[in-house]
Short mmCIF file of C-alpha atoms in Angstrom, two decimals:
data_model
loop_
_atom_site.label_atom_id
_atom_site.label_comp_id
_atom_site.label_asym_id
_atom_site.label_seq_id
_atom_site.Cartn_x
_atom_site.Cartn_y
_atom_site.Cartn_z
CA MET A 127 11.94 42.05 -12.14
CA ALA A 128 8.72 40.96 -11.87
CA ARG A 129 7.23 43.33 -9.04
CA GLU A 130 8.22 45.36 -11.25
CA LEU A 131 6.10 44.61 -14.28
CA ARG A 132 3.14 43.53 -12.00
CA GLY A 133 3.32 47.28 -10.34
CA TYR A 134 3.25 48.67 -13.55
CA PHE A 135 -0.22 47.08 -14.41
CA GLY A 136 -1.77 47.22 -11.09
CA SER A 137 -0.99 51.12 -10.85
CA PRO A 138 -3.42 53.52 -12.76
CA LEU A 139 0.07 55.25 -14.27
CA ALA A 140 0.84 51.76 -16.65
CA TYR A 141 -2.92 52.76 -18.38
CA VAL A 142 -2.79 55.99 -18.67
CA LEU A 143 1.09 55.67 -19.97
CA ILE A 144 -0.29 53.74 -23.07
CA VAL A 145 -3.36 55.32 -23.90
CA ILE A 146 -1.24 58.32 -23.85
CA PHE A 147 1.88 56.98 -26.14
CA LEU A 148 -0.82 54.97 -27.91
CA LEU A 149 -2.47 58.40 -28.72
CA LEU A 150 0.07 60.83 -29.92
CA ASN A 151 1.69 57.35 -31.66
CA GLY A 152 -1.51 58.12 -34.22
CA PHE A 153 -1.85 61.90 -33.78
CA PHE A 154 2.41 61.99 -35.02
CA THR A 155 1.53 59.95 -38.07
CA PHE A 156 -1.71 60.29 -38.96
CA PHE A 157 -2.44 63.92 -38.26
CA ILE A 158 1.56 65.75 -38.46
CA SER A 159 3.02 63.04 -40.65
CA GLY A 160 0.13 63.07 -42.53
CA PHE A 161 0.51 59.62 -42.98
CA TYR A 162 -2.54 58.82 -45.72
CA GLU A 163 -1.46 61.96 -47.85
CA LEU A 164 2.34 60.65 -48.01
CA GLU A 165 0.58 58.10 -50.28
CA GLN A 166 3.98 55.46 -49.09
CA ALA A 167 3.02 52.24 -47.10
CA ASP A 168 6.44 52.80 -45.33
CA LEU A 169 6.17 53.90 -41.32
CA ARG A 170 9.89 55.51 -41.49
CA ASP A 171 9.08 59.63 -41.96
CA ALA A 172 5.43 59.18 -41.00
CA PHE A 173 6.36 56.56 -37.28
CA PHE A 174 9.32 55.98 -36.20
CA ARG A 175 10.29 59.93 -36.13
CA TRP A 176 8.43 60.79 -34.02
CA HIS A 177 9.62 58.37 -31.50
CA PRO A 178 12.35 59.84 -30.21
CA TRP A 179 10.73 62.72 -29.08
CA LEU A 180 7.78 60.79 -27.96
CA PHE A 181 10.17 58.83 -25.76
CA LEU A 182 11.57 62.13 -24.01
CA VAL A 183 8.50 62.51 -22.12
CA LEU A 184 6.88 58.80 -21.49
CA VAL A 185 10.07 57.68 -20.57
CA PRO A 186 11.34 59.49 -17.71
CA ALA A 187 7.98 59.25 -16.75
CA VAL A 188 8.42 55.07 -17.09
CA ALA A 189 11.71 55.31 -15.10
CA MET A 190 10.98 58.34 -12.51
CA ARG A 191 9.13 55.97 -10.13
CA LEU A 192 12.06 53.00 -9.97
CA TRP A 193 14.37 53.86 -7.68
CA ALA A 194 12.90 57.88 -6.34
CA GLU A 195 9.56 55.23 -5.11
CA GLU A 196 11.59 52.81 -3.40
CA ARG A 197 13.30 55.70 -1.69
CA ARG A 198 10.31 57.47 -0.70
CA GLN A 199 8.95 54.71 0.30
CA GLY A 200 12.11 53.45 2.75
CA THR A 201 11.19 50.36 1.25
CA MET A 202 14.93 50.69 -0.55
CA GLU A 203 16.59 49.21 3.02
CA LEU A 204 14.20 46.39 2.28
CA ILE A 205 15.19 45.70 -1.07
CA LEU A 206 18.33 45.32 -0.70
CA THR A 207 19.11 43.68 2.30
CA LEU A 208 17.86 41.21 0.78
CA PRO A 209 19.66 38.55 -0.52
CA ILE A 210 20.08 40.34 -3.99
CA THR A 211 22.76 42.29 -5.23
CA LEU A 212 22.64 45.77 -5.91
CA LYS A 213 23.58 44.81 -9.57
CA GLU A 214 20.82 42.23 -9.07
CA ALA A 215 18.60 45.22 -8.00
CA ILE A 216 19.63 47.92 -10.54
CA LEU A 217 18.83 45.10 -13.72
CA GLY A 218 15.69 43.64 -12.49
CA LYS A 219 14.25 47.01 -12.08
CA PHE A 220 15.57 48.15 -15.30
CA LEU A 221 14.88 45.29 -17.91
CA ALA A 222 10.77 45.56 -16.34
CA ALA A 223 10.45 49.01 -17.10
CA TRP A 224 12.07 48.22 -20.50
CA LEU A 225 9.49 45.14 -20.88
CA PHE A 226 6.94 47.30 -20.10
CA ILE A 227 7.63 50.07 -22.50
CA THR A 228 8.33 46.97 -25.33
CA ILE A 229 5.14 45.61 -24.84
CA CYS A 230 3.45 49.73 -25.64
CA LEU A 231 5.56 49.63 -28.74
CA CYS A 232 3.99 46.21 -29.65
CA LEU A 233 0.83 47.94 -28.81
CA THR A 234 1.10 50.09 -31.97
CA PHE A 235 0.89 46.71 -33.97
CA PRO A 236 -2.58 47.69 -35.96
CA LEU A 237 -0.48 50.46 -37.87
CA VAL A 238 2.00 47.57 -39.17
CA MET A 239 -1.14 45.81 -39.95
CA THR A 240 -2.78 48.51 -41.77
CA VAL A 241 0.66 49.85 -43.70
CA ALA A 242 0.90 45.45 -44.64
CA TYR A 243 -2.81 45.58 -45.66
CA LEU A 244 -2.40 48.81 -47.80
CA GLY A 245 0.82 48.50 -49.58
CA ASP A 246 3.69 46.14 -49.57
CA PRO A 247 5.96 47.61 -46.92
CA ASP A 248 9.54 46.67 -46.59
CA LEU A 249 8.96 44.13 -43.21
CA GLY A 250 12.18 43.68 -42.23
CA ALA A 251 13.08 47.36 -42.32
CA THR A 252 9.86 47.90 -39.59
CA PHE A 253 11.55 45.54 -38.17
CA CYS A 254 14.72 46.80 -37.88
CA GLY A 255 12.42 50.77 -37.00
CA TYR A 256 11.24 48.53 -33.95
CA VAL A 257 14.42 47.31 -32.88
CA GLY A 258 15.92 50.78 -32.53
CA SER A 259 13.23 52.39 -30.83
CA ILE A 260 12.91 49.08 -28.44
CA LEU A 261 17.03 50.34 -28.36
CA LEU A 262 15.94 53.98 -27.78
CA GLY A 263 13.70 53.45 -25.34
CA GLY A 264 16.22 51.63 -23.09
CA ALA A 265 18.78 54.71 -23.87
CA TYR A 266 15.99 56.61 -22.49
CA LEU A 267 15.30 54.57 -19.25
CA ALA A 268 19.22 53.96 -18.10
CA VAL A 269 19.28 58.23 -17.87
CA GLY A 270 16.18 57.89 -16.50
CA SER A 271 16.17 54.74 -13.95
CA MET A 272 20.01 56.97 -12.60
CA THR A 273 18.23 60.36 -12.56
CA SER A 274 15.44 58.54 -10.10
CA SER A 275 18.30 57.10 -8.08
CA ILE A 276 19.56 60.72 -7.24
CA THR A 277 16.07 62.06 -6.05
CA ARG A 278 13.44 60.65 -4.11
CA ASN A 279 11.14 63.16 -5.91
CA GLN A 280 9.68 61.40 -9.22
CA VAL A 281 9.62 65.05 -10.28
CA ILE A 282 12.65 66.11 -9.93
CA SER A 283 13.85 63.14 -11.51
CA PHE A 284 11.42 63.09 -14.50
CA VAL A 285 12.82 66.71 -15.49
CA LEU A 286 16.33 65.74 -15.00
CA ALA A 287 16.21 62.89 -16.97
CA ALA A 288 14.26 64.34 -19.89
CA ILE A 289 16.90 66.69 -19.99
CA ILE A 290 19.73 64.46 -20.23
CA CYS A 291 18.12 62.68 -23.07
CA LEU A 292 16.78 66.13 -24.77
CA PHE A 293 20.68 67.15 -24.79
CA LEU A 294 20.96 63.21 -26.20
CA VAL A 295 19.00 64.01 -29.04
CA LEU A 296 19.93 68.03 -30.36
CA ALA A 297 23.50 67.07 -30.23
CA GLY A 298 22.33 64.58 -33.30
CA PHE A 299 19.48 67.11 -34.84
CA PRO A 300 20.49 68.34 -38.06
CA PRO A 301 18.76 71.66 -37.36
CA VAL A 302 21.37 71.82 -34.04
CA THR A 303 24.73 70.49 -35.94
CA ASP A 304 24.12 72.37 -38.76
CA PRO A 305 24.27 75.75 -37.48
CA LEU A 306 27.24 74.22 -35.40
CA ALA A 307 29.17 73.71 -38.33
CA GLU A 308 29.03 76.69 -38.96
CA LEU A 309 31.20 77.49 -36.34
CA VAL A 310 33.38 74.84 -35.22
CA PRO A 311 35.13 71.73 -37.85
CA LYS A 312 33.73 69.15 -38.80
CA TRP A 313 35.39 66.62 -36.49
CA ILE A 314 34.26 68.12 -33.38
CA VAL A 315 30.36 68.30 -34.19
CA ASP A 316 30.74 64.64 -35.97
CA ILE A 317 32.03 63.90 -32.02
CA VAL A 318 29.15 65.30 -30.93
CA ALA A 319 26.64 63.87 -32.71
CA GLY A 320 28.02 60.70 -32.67
CA PHE A 321 27.40 60.84 -28.12
CA SER A 322 23.82 61.67 -29.58
CA VAL A 323 21.17 59.07 -29.98
CA MET A 324 19.61 60.44 -33.04
CA THR A 325 22.34 59.24 -35.23
CA HIS A 326 22.07 56.13 -34.19
CA TYR A 327 18.40 55.64 -34.38
CA GLN A 328 18.29 57.32 -38.04
CA SER A 329 21.07 54.68 -38.88
CA MET A 330 19.20 51.99 -37.91
CA GLN A 331 15.56 53.52 -38.89
CA LYS A 332 17.15 52.98 -42.77
CA GLY A 333 16.66 48.79 -42.48
CA VAL A 334 20.38 48.70 -40.87
CA ILE A 335 21.28 47.03 -37.86
CA ASP A 336 24.31 47.96 -37.92
CA PHE A 337 27.05 46.27 -34.94
CA ARG A 338 28.42 50.29 -33.98
CA ASP A 339 24.73 50.92 -33.23
CA LEU A 340 24.45 48.89 -31.04
CA LEU A 341 27.62 48.50 -29.49
CA TYR A 342 25.93 52.48 -29.33
CA TYR A 343 22.69 51.78 -26.95
CA GLY A 344 24.47 49.29 -25.64
CA SER A 345 27.83 51.27 -24.03
CA LEU A 346 25.38 54.15 -23.18
CA ILE A 347 22.98 51.80 -21.57
CA PHE A 348 25.56 50.00 -19.09
CA PHE A 349 27.57 53.14 -18.26
CA MET A 350 23.89 54.12 -16.91
CA LEU A 351 23.46 51.65 -15.06
CA PHE A 352 26.67 51.94 -13.80
CA ALA A 353 26.18 55.08 -12.59
CA ASN A 354 23.43 54.19 -11.05
CA GLY A 355 24.64 51.93 -8.95
CA VAL A 356 27.86 53.88 -8.80
CA ILE A 357 24.63 56.52 -7.37
CA LEU A 358 23.37 53.67 -4.91
CA GLN A 359 26.65 52.89 -3.37
CA ALA A 360 27.40 56.53 -2.55
CA ARG A 361 24.09 56.85 -1.01
CA ARG A 362 24.41 54.50 0.79
CA SER A 363 27.43 54.78 2.36
CA SER A 364 26.75 58.69 3.62
CA MET B 209 26.05 33.24 16.49
CA ILE B 210 26.01 37.33 15.70
CA GLU B 211 29.30 38.73 16.71
CA ALA B 212 30.11 42.83 15.94
CA ARG B 213 34.00 43.45 15.74
CA GLN B 214 35.02 46.54 16.46
CA LEU B 215 31.65 48.20 14.23
CA THR B 216 32.11 52.07 13.23
CA LYS B 217 30.68 54.32 11.10
CA PHE B 218 31.10 57.84 10.35
CA PHE B 219 28.40 59.81 8.38
CA GLY B 220 30.95 62.83 6.97
CA GLU B 221 33.00 63.57 10.52
CA HIS B 222 31.00 62.50 12.49
CA LYS B 223 31.56 59.42 14.67
CA ALA B 224 27.44 57.28 14.48
CA VAL B 225 28.95 54.03 16.28
CA ASP B 226 31.94 54.18 17.00
CA GLY B 227 34.02 50.59 17.85
CA VAL B 228 30.80 48.11 18.84
CA SER B 229 31.52 44.75 20.10
CA PHE B 230 29.55 42.08 20.77
CA THR B 231 28.25 38.33 20.73
CA VAL B 232 24.53 37.04 20.48
CA GLU B 233 24.09 33.45 20.35
CA LYS B 234 21.44 31.21 19.24
CA GLY B 235 18.80 31.72 22.43
CA GLU B 236 19.75 34.89 23.35
CA ILE B 237 17.30 37.73 22.83
CA LEU B 238 19.11 41.18 22.86
CA GLY B 239 18.30 44.36 23.52
CA PHE B 240 19.24 47.49 22.06
CA LEU B 241 18.79 50.69 24.40
CA GLY B 242 19.39 54.16 23.51
CA PRO B 243 18.47 57.64 23.45
CA ASN B 244 17.24 58.64 19.29
CA ALA B 245 19.64 58.62 16.85
CA ALA B 246 22.93 57.42 19.83
CA GLY B 247 23.31 54.52 16.96
CA LYS B 248 21.34 51.86 17.34
CA SER B 249 20.15 51.66 14.47
CA THR B 250 23.08 52.41 12.18
CA THR B 251 24.09 49.64 14.12
CA MET B 252 21.93 46.81 12.89
CA ARG B 253 21.66 48.62 8.69
CA MET B 254 25.58 47.76 9.25
CA LEU B 255 24.74 44.09 10.34
CA THR B 256 22.18 43.58 7.53
CA GLY B 257 23.67 45.06 5.02
CA TYR B 258 22.32 48.44 4.67
CA LEU B 259 25.34 50.55 5.48
CA PRO B 260 29.06 49.36 5.18
CA PRO B 261 30.96 50.16 7.69
CA SER B 262 33.70 52.71 7.92
CA ALA B 263 35.87 50.24 9.77
CA GLY B 264 35.75 46.91 11.77
CA THR B 265 32.84 43.80 10.82
CA ALA B 266 30.60 41.30 11.50
CA VAL B 267 30.01 37.88 11.58
CA ILE B 268 27.08 36.07 11.25
CA GLY B 269 26.81 32.65 10.96
CA GLY B 270 30.05 32.36 9.86
CA CYS B 271 29.46 34.77 7.16
CA ASP B 272 31.35 38.36 7.42
CA ILE B 273 29.51 41.13 6.24
CA CYS B 274 31.90 42.68 4.93
CA THR B 275 33.40 39.71 2.24
CA ASP B 276 30.31 37.69 1.88
CA SER B 277 27.80 40.66 2.61
CA LEU B 278 25.10 37.89 0.38
CA GLY B 279 26.03 34.63 2.25
CA ALA B 280 25.14 37.07 5.55
CA ARG B 281 21.97 38.42 4.36
CA ILE B 282 20.65 34.36 3.68
CA LYS B 283 20.59 34.29 6.70
CA ILE B 284 19.19 36.74 8.47
CA GLY B 285 15.34 38.63 8.72
CA TYR B 286 15.45 42.23 8.84
CA LEU B 287 12.64 44.50 9.43
CA PRO B 288 13.60 47.61 9.23
CA GLU B 289 12.91 50.81 11.58
CA ASN B 290 8.92 52.32 10.43
CA ALA B 291 8.47 48.65 9.03
CA PRO B 292 8.60 49.56 5.21
CA VAL B 293 6.51 47.29 2.29
CA TYR B 294 5.27 48.52 -0.77
CA GLU B 295 2.66 50.01 -1.24
CA ASP B 296 1.02 49.31 -4.16
CA MET B 297 0.91 45.19 -3.51
CA THR B 298 -1.41 43.39 -1.79
CA VAL B 299 -0.60 41.15 1.58
CA THR B 300 -0.29 38.44 -0.41
CA GLY B 301 1.64 39.30 -3.49
CA PHE B 302 4.22 41.57 -1.28
CA LEU B 303 5.28 37.58 0.44
CA ALA B 304 5.36 36.02 -2.03
CA PHE B 305 7.61 38.36 -3.52
CA CYS B 306 9.87 38.62 -0.58
CA ALA B 307 9.41 34.30 -0.62
CA ARG B 308 10.79 34.45 -4.93
CA ILE B 309 13.83 36.32 -3.79
CA ARG B 310 14.38 34.96 -1.12
CA GLY B 311 14.81 31.72 -3.28
CA LEU B 312 11.71 29.53 -2.90
CA SER B 313 9.86 28.75 -5.12
CA GLY B 314 6.43 26.68 -6.54
CA SER B 315 4.68 24.96 -3.45
CA ASP B 316 7.38 25.77 -0.52
CA ALA B 317 6.76 29.54 -1.20
CA ASP B 318 3.18 29.31 -1.24
CA LYS B 319 3.49 27.12 2.20
CA ALA B 320 6.09 29.87 3.77
CA VAL B 321 3.44 32.70 3.02
CA GLU B 322 0.64 30.57 4.18
CA ARG B 323 2.72 29.64 7.68
CA THR B 324 3.33 33.39 8.19
CA ILE B 325 0.50 35.39 7.35
CA GLY B 326 -1.06 32.64 10.18
CA LYS B 327 1.35 33.64 12.45
CA CYS B 328 1.24 36.40 12.03
CA PHE B 329 -2.26 37.00 12.31
CA LEU B 330 -2.76 38.23 8.56
CA GLU B 331 -5.78 36.04 7.29
CA GLY B 332 -8.10 38.96 7.49
CA VAL B 333 -6.25 41.59 5.11
CA ARG B 334 -4.69 38.29 2.94
CA ARG B 335 -6.45 39.93 -0.55
CA GLN B 336 -5.74 44.10 0.95
CA MET B 337 -3.25 46.35 -0.75
CA VAL B 338 -0.99 46.93 1.46
CA GLY B 339 -1.18 50.64 1.59
CA THR B 340 -4.43 50.91 2.74
CA LEU B 341 -3.41 48.27 6.06
CA SER B 342 -3.39 50.60 9.51
CA LYS B 343 0.02 51.39 11.24
CA GLY B 344 -0.11 47.90 13.38
CA PHE B 345 -0.45 45.75 10.00
CA ASN B 346 1.88 47.35 8.49
CA GLN B 347 3.89 46.49 11.12
CA ARG B 348 3.06 43.27 11.16
CA VAL B 349 3.21 42.66 7.44
CA CYS B 350 7.38 44.27 7.32
CA PHE B 351 7.41 41.68 10.12
CA ALA B 352 6.11 38.71 8.32
CA GLN B 353 8.72 39.47 6.22
CA SER B 354 11.29 39.52 8.47
CA ILE B 355 10.64 36.00 9.42
CA LEU B 356 8.91 34.59 6.37
CA HIS B 357 12.65 32.32 5.29
CA ASP B 358 12.58 31.18 9.10
CA PRO B 359 16.18 32.87 9.40
CA GLU B 360 18.61 31.97 11.87
CA TYR B 361 19.02 35.34 12.33
CA LEU B 362 16.35 37.84 13.37
CA ILE B 363 17.17 42.01 13.79
CA LEU B 364 14.19 43.61 14.31
CA ASP B 365 14.68 47.79 14.50
CA GLU B 366 11.71 48.76 17.57
CA PRO B 367 9.60 46.05 16.39
CA THR B 368 6.60 47.07 18.65
CA ASP B 369 7.27 50.80 16.90
CA GLY B 370 3.33 52.36 17.01
CA LEU B 371 1.10 49.74 17.47
CA ASP B 372 -1.08 49.51 20.69
CA PRO B 373 -0.65 47.15 24.17
CA ASN B 374 -2.05 44.10 22.65
CA GLN B 375 -0.57 44.41 19.57
CA LYS B 376 2.36 44.97 21.49
CA HIS B 377 1.59 42.06 23.48
CA GLU B 378 1.42 39.34 20.99
CA VAL B 379 4.75 40.74 18.64
CA ARG B 380 6.89 40.32 22.05
CA SER B 381 5.63 36.54 22.76
CA MET B 382 5.91 36.22 18.96
CA ILE B 383 9.50 37.14 19.40
CA GLN B 384 9.68 35.42 22.71
CA GLU B 385 8.53 32.07 21.39
CA MET B 386 11.19 32.86 18.57
CA GLY B 387 13.81 33.56 20.54
CA ARG B 388 13.78 30.23 21.73
CA ASP B 389 16.06 29.07 18.29
CA LYS B 390 17.15 31.95 17.40
CA ALA B 391 19.61 34.85 17.72
CA ILE B 392 18.10 37.72 17.81
CA ILE B 393 18.67 41.26 18.22
CA LEU B 394 15.91 44.38 18.87
CA SER B 395 16.07 47.63 19.72
CA THR B 396 13.66 49.63 21.32
CA HIS B 397 13.40 52.95 23.41
CA ILE B 398 10.79 50.93 25.27
CA LEU B 399 12.47 49.77 29.06
CA GLU B 400 9.69 47.83 29.88
CA GLU B 401 9.62 45.72 26.33
CA VAL B 402 14.04 44.91 27.32
CA ASP B 403 12.46 43.40 30.89
CA ALA B 404 9.66 41.28 29.46
CA VAL B 405 11.34 40.02 26.75
CA CYS B 406 14.67 40.27 26.47
CA THR B 407 17.64 37.81 27.98
CA ARG B 408 20.27 40.71 27.23
CA ALA B 409 20.62 44.70 27.59
CA ILE B 410 23.27 46.69 25.43
CA ILE B 411 23.13 50.60 26.41
CA ILE B 412 23.97 52.21 23.91
CA ALA B 413 24.68 55.91 23.62
CA ASN B 414 26.29 58.23 21.23
CA GLY B 415 27.40 55.25 19.48
CA ARG B 416 29.04 53.41 22.36
CA ILE B 417 28.29 50.52 23.68
CA GLU B 418 27.95 52.05 28.00
CA ALA B 419 26.63 48.81 29.38
CA ASP B 420 26.19 44.84 28.66
CA ASP B 421 24.28 42.80 30.71
CA THR B 422 20.90 41.13 31.68
CA PRO B 423 18.14 43.09 32.62
CA LEU B 424 19.01 41.89 36.34
CA GLY B 425 22.46 42.58 36.16
CA LEU B 426 21.62 46.11 34.81
CA ARG B 427 19.13 47.16 37.23
CA ALA B 428 21.64 46.11 39.90
CA ARG B 429 23.56 48.63 38.61
CA SER B 430 20.98 50.93 39.96
CA GLU B 431 21.99 52.75 43.53
CA LYS B 432 18.43 51.91 45.02
CA ASP B 433 18.58 48.68 44.30
CA GLY B 434 17.94 46.34 47.36
CA SER B 435 17.85 48.71 49.84
CA LEU B 436 14.88 49.03 52.04
CA VAL B 437 12.01 51.43 52.62
CA ALA B 438 10.30 51.54 55.59
CA ARG B 439 7.86 53.58 57.61
CA LEU B 440 8.24 53.77 60.70
CA GLY B 441 6.63 55.46 63.86
CA VAL B 442 8.88 57.41 66.16
CA PRO B 443 8.21 59.44 69.50
CA ARG B 444 8.70 62.73 68.95
CA ASP B 445 11.47 65.01 68.67
CA THR B 446 13.59 62.06 67.77
CA ASP B 447 15.34 61.72 65.03
CA PRO B 448 16.30 58.00 64.41
CA LEU B 449 18.58 58.39 61.43
CA PRO B 450 21.88 58.69 63.13
CA GLY B 451 20.92 56.20 65.06
CA LEU B 452 20.11 54.02 61.90
CA GLU B 453 23.33 54.94 60.04
CA GLY B 454 25.45 54.49 62.69
CA MET B 455 24.25 50.47 62.18
CA GLU B 456 26.98 48.03 60.98
CA GLY B 457 26.31 47.86 57.01
CA VAL B 458 24.60 50.35 56.93
CA ARG B 459 26.03 52.85 53.96
CA LYS B 460 23.60 55.65 54.23
CA VAL B 461 20.20 56.61 55.59
CA GLU B 462 17.85 59.28 53.27
CA LEU B 463 14.42 60.59 54.36
CA LEU B 464 12.18 60.06 52.11
CA GLU B 465 8.61 62.05 53.74
CA LYS B 466 7.44 62.94 57.48
CA ASP B 467 4.65 63.76 58.38
CA GLY B 468 4.70 64.43 62.34
CA ASP B 469 5.73 61.26 63.97
CA ARG B 470 5.99 59.10 60.78
CA LEU B 471 8.78 58.87 58.61
CA VAL B 472 9.83 57.24 55.61
CA VAL B 473 13.39 56.12 55.53
CA ARG B 474 15.12 54.67 53.07
CA VAL B 475 18.45 52.53 54.34
CA PHE B 476 21.28 51.80 51.60
CA PRO B 477 23.15 48.44 52.94
CA VAL B 478 26.67 48.51 52.07
CA LYS B 479 25.94 45.07 50.52
CA LYS B 480 22.85 43.94 49.39
CA GLY B 481 21.64 40.33 50.07
CA GLU B 482 23.17 40.36 53.88
CA GLY B 483 19.92 40.47 55.76
CA LEU B 484 20.16 44.08 55.84
CA ALA B 485 16.79 43.84 56.61
CA ALA B 486 16.57 41.97 60.41
CA LEU B 487 18.87 43.81 61.66
CA VAL B 488 17.07 47.09 60.59
CA VAL B 489 13.92 45.65 62.42
CA ARG B 490 15.89 44.74 65.17
CA HIS B 491 17.30 48.38 65.95
CA ILE B 492 13.81 49.78 65.44
CA ALA B 493 12.34 47.64 68.71
CA ASP B 494 15.33 48.45 70.36
CA GLN B 495 14.58 51.79 69.94
CA GLY B 496 10.46 51.63 70.76
CA TYR B 497 9.99 52.72 67.29
CA THR B 498 6.97 50.83 65.54
CA LEU B 499 7.73 49.56 61.80
CA GLU B 500 4.51 49.77 59.38
CA SER B 501 5.84 48.11 56.57
CA MET B 502 9.03 48.03 55.24
CA THR B 503 9.35 46.39 51.25
CA GLU B 504 13.37 45.57 49.44
CA GLU B 505 13.66 48.05 46.56
CA SER B 506 15.19 46.57 43.04
CA GLY B 507 15.92 48.69 40.85
CA ARG B 508 15.04 50.06 38.02
CA LEU B 509 15.79 49.79 34.69
CA ASP B 510 14.53 54.07 33.51
CA GLU B 511 17.20 55.16 36.36
CA VAL B 512 19.49 53.03 35.58
CA PHE B 513 19.43 54.32 31.43
CA ARG B 514 19.34 57.82 32.95
CA SER B 515 22.28 57.50 34.88
CA ILE B 516 24.14 56.26 32.11
CA THR B 517 22.80 57.54 28.68
CA MET B 518 22.57 61.32 31.01
CA LYS B 519 26.52 60.76 32.00
CA GLN B 520 27.55 60.87 28.55
CA ALA B 521 25.69 63.42 27.38
CA GLY B 522 27.00 65.54 30.01
#
């Protein structure tokens, strides 16, 4: 919804988030990963690999106000009595926030230009990487939107969203899954890892847009937003 | 027409609204009266589609709120309790946003916003952030939002809450003017407001409708309505009460004040408007009392309100 988007850019929070996002991105890429030392014109290892962790903090911060703020200000009553359906309201807010995250991501374009200037990167893979990051952001955002509808307190919403997202990441994070594989049969690990954003994120970073990954993100977003709707509906009627 | 049919709402075990039915035609302004937590806001929230009713339904301009909630919401303008607004938007921005959600676009939306800003006296603050406005302006901004699309039906939850007397007067005259061609429901616990603007009033207590009448009709429910208050001078050591009480057409006489040989009495008629005053005057003259003054009292809404709502509580 346009209001949300304008709301973001109207408030200092947006700029703070954008700046933090870009700074952290640069920090991780250049200092932690040692982008220059890699001597590879490739963004995957240096840049995109940090996104699941960066987004863990930033996306819940974007999402936390979506519904919690409406509830706190009492405008929930206003928005839900205007002639729009609950579905439209949820989708509108979600899309606006998603667009905001996409804009944040797009602002990292100098990095791509640098790489393109220094070497000859696989631009197709970079594009895939961006698509993967945007989808990842959408998935986190849907989680955040859902937790935001549970509470009127933005901080609680933020923490809940971060925890759920962390779980989604860790379920497919090799340092977690490897020890796990020694304890339980492999198929259980695979199933658990299948729920993780990590598994689906990494395949996209390799430059492959697989239909299954799209389906995963699509269904995760759908499920979370659906839960969002159910929560709002239930909150209204009790 | 707004028609509520046996609207009922449970919150868990608690029955907040209990089988409320009423109709409001265009040109009517219905006042919703009741103590706090009587179910006024809950009823309004059900009418506007915010809360789904537990049982019963309402039809607004031919749209059932349960089966065609969207259709009903298009026709309604709603001012929620405490006038919530998006604090991080400007007044114009907020109204333009509402206009767009209401399906207005381009010059139509601009016109609607301009018209409403003019109507609600918001010209001076149009570029300000809503969050920085005083409560009175806040209320007006939210009110502006409710009349933006010139709705046929207006539902206002405590529209004058938190306003100063001048602003109250402004809002009331606005409501009255709009009431000519719209159906309006407003809730309040200010009784004078009902007198000032409403053509009909419903008193609601514990979720049930206890009275549905015109303000005049409600007054008439007061025991004191139509009673005569007379100030008399009587000779020492005489008691005029038995004499007055014995008169035909008198139901009861009450002594209000006694100061030596001067008394103030209240005479309750058996039936009001039967020319009791003339009889009382003659009786007083016959007895040789002096009549200093006499007035006919009309009932007071607060008394009626109290007797109806207290009866419920007790």
